[in-house]
Amino acid sequence: MKIKKYNRDDKWVFMTMENEDMLACKWLPFLSDNTMIEIELYKEQECVAEYRAFLTKRMDVREGEFIYELQISLTDADKQMDIGSSNTISLTPKQYMRTEKEMTLRKLAKVFYEIRNE
């Protein structure tokens, strides 16, 4: 799913998706390679669901080459249940070493519906 509009303030990032849903995301880093993001899903200006996304950076060696990934787990905040399975997004070495908040949130938004609808 594509992002139509991207705005931010001091604490939240707001992304309007191509289906007119809005995702409000709050970045909460808690360990060096781990991050938690609070996500509120809005439909027509009403919050219909709240989630927590847990992001973990991973590095591995496969067939003699370094592989850099961002592993995403999604939890329904109200039901305290995991949603879907863990997904991974490929990262470049530069993205892995210097993770940028904006890049990470955009990647998360693009796979959010895939994870949620599994």
PDB file of C-alpha atoms in Angstrom:
ATOM      1  CA  MET A   1       0.000   0.000   0.000  1.00  0.00           C
ATOM      2  CA  LYS A   2       1.316   3.430  -0.904  1.00  0.00           C
ATOM      3  CA  ILE A   3       1.545   6.532   1.242  1.00  0.00           C
ATOM      4  CA  LYS A   4      -0.344   9.535  -0.188  1.00  0.00           C
ATOM      5  CA  LYS A   5       0.545  12.118   2.440  1.00  0.00           C
ATOM      6  CA  TYR A   6       3.209  12.278   5.168  1.00  0.00           C
ATOM      7  CA  ASN A   7       3.207  14.771   8.076  1.00  0.00           C
ATOM      8  CA  ARG A   8       4.894  14.875  11.454  1.00  0.00           C
ATOM      9  CA  ASP A   9       4.979  16.834  14.674  1.00  0.00           C
ATOM     10  CA  ASP A  10       7.235  16.548  17.731  1.00  0.00           C
ATOM     11  CA  LYS A  11       5.985  13.102  18.804  1.00  0.00           C
ATOM     12  CA  TRP A  12       3.845  11.577  16.043  1.00  0.00           C
ATOM     13  CA  VAL A  13       4.102  10.849  12.331  1.00  0.00           C
ATOM     14  CA  PHE A  14       0.843  10.872  10.364  1.00  0.00           C
ATOM     15  CA  MET A  15       0.575   8.957   7.096  1.00  0.00           C
ATOM     16  CA  THR A  16      -2.507   9.024   4.894  1.00  0.00           C
ATOM     17  CA  MET A  17      -2.597   5.843   2.854  1.00  0.00           C
ATOM     18  CA  GLU A  18      -3.987   5.360  -0.659  1.00  0.00           C
ATOM     19  CA  ASN A  19      -7.170   3.805   0.814  1.00  0.00           C
ATOM     20  CA  GLU A  20      -7.706   7.047   2.842  1.00  0.00           C
ATOM     21  CA  ASP A  21      -6.879   5.373   6.187  1.00  0.00           C
ATOM     22  CA  MET A  22      -4.541   7.355   8.387  1.00  0.00           C
ATOM     23  CA  LEU A  23      -1.766   5.783  10.436  1.00  0.00           C
ATOM     24  CA  ALA A  24      -0.500   7.763  13.419  1.00  0.00           C
ATOM     25  CA  CYS A  25       2.873   6.394  14.549  1.00  0.00           C
ATOM     26  CA  LYS A  26       4.899   7.180  17.668  1.00  0.00           C
ATOM     27  CA  TRP A  27       8.550   6.060  17.750  1.00  0.00           C
ATOM     28  CA  LEU A  28       9.699   4.544  21.085  1.00  0.00           C
ATOM     29  CA  PRO A  29      13.299   3.283  20.870  1.00  0.00           C
ATOM     30  CA  PHE A  30      14.270   1.092  23.804  1.00  0.00           C
ATOM     31  CA  LEU A  31      17.404  -0.873  22.878  1.00  0.00           C
ATOM     32  CA  SER A  32      20.139  -0.376  20.309  1.00  0.00           C
ATOM     33  CA  ASP A  33      18.756  -2.749  17.659  1.00  0.00           C
ATOM     34  CA  ASN A  34      15.141  -2.806  18.862  1.00  0.00           C
ATOM     35  CA  THR A  35      12.364  -0.262  18.537  1.00  0.00           C
ATOM     36  CA  MET A  36       8.697  -0.188  19.450  1.00  0.00           C
ATOM     37  CA  ILE A  37       6.246   1.917  17.468  1.00  0.00           C
ATOM     38  CA  GLU A  38       2.738   2.708  18.645  1.00  0.00           C
ATOM     39  CA  ILE A  39       0.311   2.750  15.715  1.00  0.00           C
ATOM     40  CA  GLU A  40      -3.196   4.163  15.742  1.00  0.00           C
ATOM     41  CA  LEU A  41      -5.378   3.334  12.733  1.00  0.00           C
ATOM     42  CA  TYR A  42      -7.937   5.997  11.811  1.00  0.00           C
ATOM     43  CA  LYS A  43     -10.848   5.616   9.420  1.00  0.00           C
ATOM     44  CA  GLU A  44     -12.752   8.840   8.726  1.00  0.00           C
ATOM     45  CA  GLN A  45     -11.125  10.625  11.709  1.00  0.00           C
ATOM     46  CA  GLU A  46     -12.076   7.897  14.198  1.00  0.00           C
ATOM     47  CA  CYS A  47      -9.465   5.691  15.848  1.00  0.00           C
ATOM     48  CA  VAL A  48     -10.616   2.138  15.094  1.00  0.00           C
ATOM     49  CA  ALA A  49      -7.607   0.137  16.302  1.00  0.00           C
ATOM     50  CA  GLU A  50      -4.308   0.457  18.145  1.00  0.00           C
ATOM     51  CA  TYR A  51      -1.224  -1.645  17.516  1.00  0.00           C
ATOM     52  CA  ARG A  52       2.365  -1.974  18.636  1.00  0.00           C
ATOM     53  CA  ALA A  53       5.033  -2.816  16.111  1.00  0.00           C
ATOM     54  CA  PHE A  54       8.280  -4.297  17.397  1.00  0.00           C
ATOM     55  CA  LEU A  55      11.227  -3.802  15.060  1.00  0.00           C
ATOM     56  CA  THR A  56      14.514  -5.671  15.313  1.00  0.00           C
ATOM     57  CA  LYS A  57      17.530  -5.150  13.085  1.00  0.00           C
ATOM     58  CA  ARG A  58      19.223  -8.393  12.062  1.00  0.00           C
ATOM     59  CA  MET A  59      22.449  -9.179  10.267  1.00  0.00           C
ATOM     60  CA  ASP A  60      23.298 -12.622   8.926  1.00  0.00           C
ATOM     61  CA  VAL A  61      25.696 -14.279   6.510  1.00  0.00           C
ATOM     62  CA  ARG A  62      24.152 -16.369   3.734  1.00  0.00           C
ATOM     63  CA  GLU A  63      26.172 -17.978   0.989  1.00  0.00           C
ATOM     64  CA  GLY A  64      29.167 -15.885   1.994  1.00  0.00           C
ATOM     65  CA  GLU A  65      27.337 -12.538   1.786  1.00  0.00           C
ATOM     66  CA  PHE A  66      26.079 -10.252   4.520  1.00  0.00           C
ATOM     67  CA  ILE A  67      22.291  -9.913   4.672  1.00  0.00           C
ATOM     68  CA  TYR A  68      20.724  -6.953   6.485  1.00  0.00           C
ATOM     69  CA  GLU A  69      17.067  -7.080   7.560  1.00  0.00           C
ATOM     70  CA  LEU A  70      14.450  -5.370   9.658  1.00  0.00           C
ATOM     71  CA  GLN A  71      12.157  -7.880  11.373  1.00  0.00           C
ATOM     72  CA  ILE A  72       8.634  -6.618  12.157  1.00  0.00           C
ATOM     73  CA  SER A  73       6.167  -8.116  14.648  1.00  0.00           C
ATOM     74  CA  LEU A  74       2.727  -6.544  15.072  1.00  0.00           C
ATOM     75  CA  THR A  75       0.590  -6.759  18.235  1.00  0.00           C
ATOM     76  CA  ASP A  76      -3.025  -5.664  18.736  1.00  0.00           C
ATOM     77  CA  ALA A  77      -2.759  -3.307  21.742  1.00  0.00           C
ATOM     78  CA  ASP A  78      -6.334  -3.901  22.965  1.00  0.00           C
ATOM     79  CA  LYS A  79      -6.369  -7.700  22.714  1.00  0.00           C
ATOM     80  CA  GLN A  80      -2.670  -8.149  23.586  1.00  0.00           C
ATOM     81  CA  MET A  81      -2.366 -10.610  20.670  1.00  0.00           C
ATOM     82  CA  ASP A  82       0.219 -10.959  17.948  1.00  0.00           C
ATOM     83  CA  ILE A  83      -1.131 -10.214  14.482  1.00  0.00           C
ATOM     84  CA  GLY A  84       0.097 -12.266  11.524  1.00  0.00           C
ATOM     85  CA  SER A  85       3.611 -13.617  11.450  1.00  0.00           C
ATOM     86  CA  SER A  86       6.897 -11.777  11.669  1.00  0.00           C
ATOM     87  CA  ASN A  87       7.829 -10.116   8.400  1.00  0.00           C
ATOM     88  CA  THR A  88      11.264  -9.033   7.300  1.00  0.00           C
ATOM     89  CA  ILE A  89      12.261  -6.131   5.105  1.00  0.00           C
ATOM     90  CA  SER A  90      15.623  -6.050   3.367  1.00  0.00           C
ATOM     91  CA  LEU A  91      17.950  -3.206   4.264  1.00  0.00           C
ATOM     92  CA  THR A  92      21.066  -1.910   2.585  1.00  0.00           C
ATOM     93  CA  PRO A  93      24.262  -1.892   4.674  1.00  0.00           C
ATOM     94  CA  LYS A  94      23.919   1.903   5.058  1.00  0.00           C
ATOM     95  CA  GLN A  95      20.280   1.606   6.237  1.00  0.00           C
ATOM     96  CA  TYR A  96      21.324  -1.060   8.730  1.00  0.00           C
ATOM     97  CA  MET A  97      24.253   0.919  10.173  1.00  0.00           C
ATOM     98  CA  ARG A  98      22.460   4.289  10.279  1.00  0.00           C
ATOM     99  CA  THR A  99      18.789   3.534  10.686  1.00  0.00           C
ATOM    100  CA  GLU A 100      16.702   6.599   9.957  1.00  0.00           C
ATOM    101  CA  LYS A 101      13.374   7.047  11.673  1.00  0.00           C
ATOM    102  CA  GLU A 102      11.558   8.337   8.574  1.00  0.00           C
ATOM    103  CA  MET A 103      12.792   5.526   6.310  1.00  0.00           C
ATOM    104  CA  THR A 104      11.808   2.918   8.895  1.00  0.00           C
ATOM    105  CA  LEU A 105       8.307   4.338   9.387  1.00  0.00           C
ATOM    106  CA  ARG A 106       7.719   4.458   5.632  1.00  0.00           C
ATOM    107  CA  LYS A 107       8.810   0.822   5.259  1.00  0.00           C
ATOM    108  CA  LEU A 108       6.564  -0.175   8.173  1.00  0.00           C
ATOM    109  CA  ALA A 109       3.543   1.619   6.682  1.00  0.00           C
ATOM    110  CA  LYS A 110       3.992  -0.186   3.369  1.00  0.00           C
ATOM    111  CA  VAL A 111       3.839  -3.653   4.970  1.00  0.00           C
ATOM    112  CA  PHE A 112       1.370  -2.827   7.768  1.00  0.00           C
ATOM    113  CA  TYR A 113      -1.685  -4.012   5.816  1.00  0.00           C
ATOM    114  CA  GLU A 114       0.073  -7.169   4.598  1.00  0.00           C
ATOM    115  CA  ILE A 115       0.816  -8.181   8.198  1.00  0.00           C
ATOM    116  CA  ARG A 116      -2.602  -7.130   9.498  1.00  0.00           C
ATOM    117  CA  ASN A 117      -4.510  -9.043   6.809  1.00  0.00           C
ATOM    118  CA  GLU A 118      -2.598 -12.348   7.093  1.00  0.00           C
TER     119      GLU A 118
END
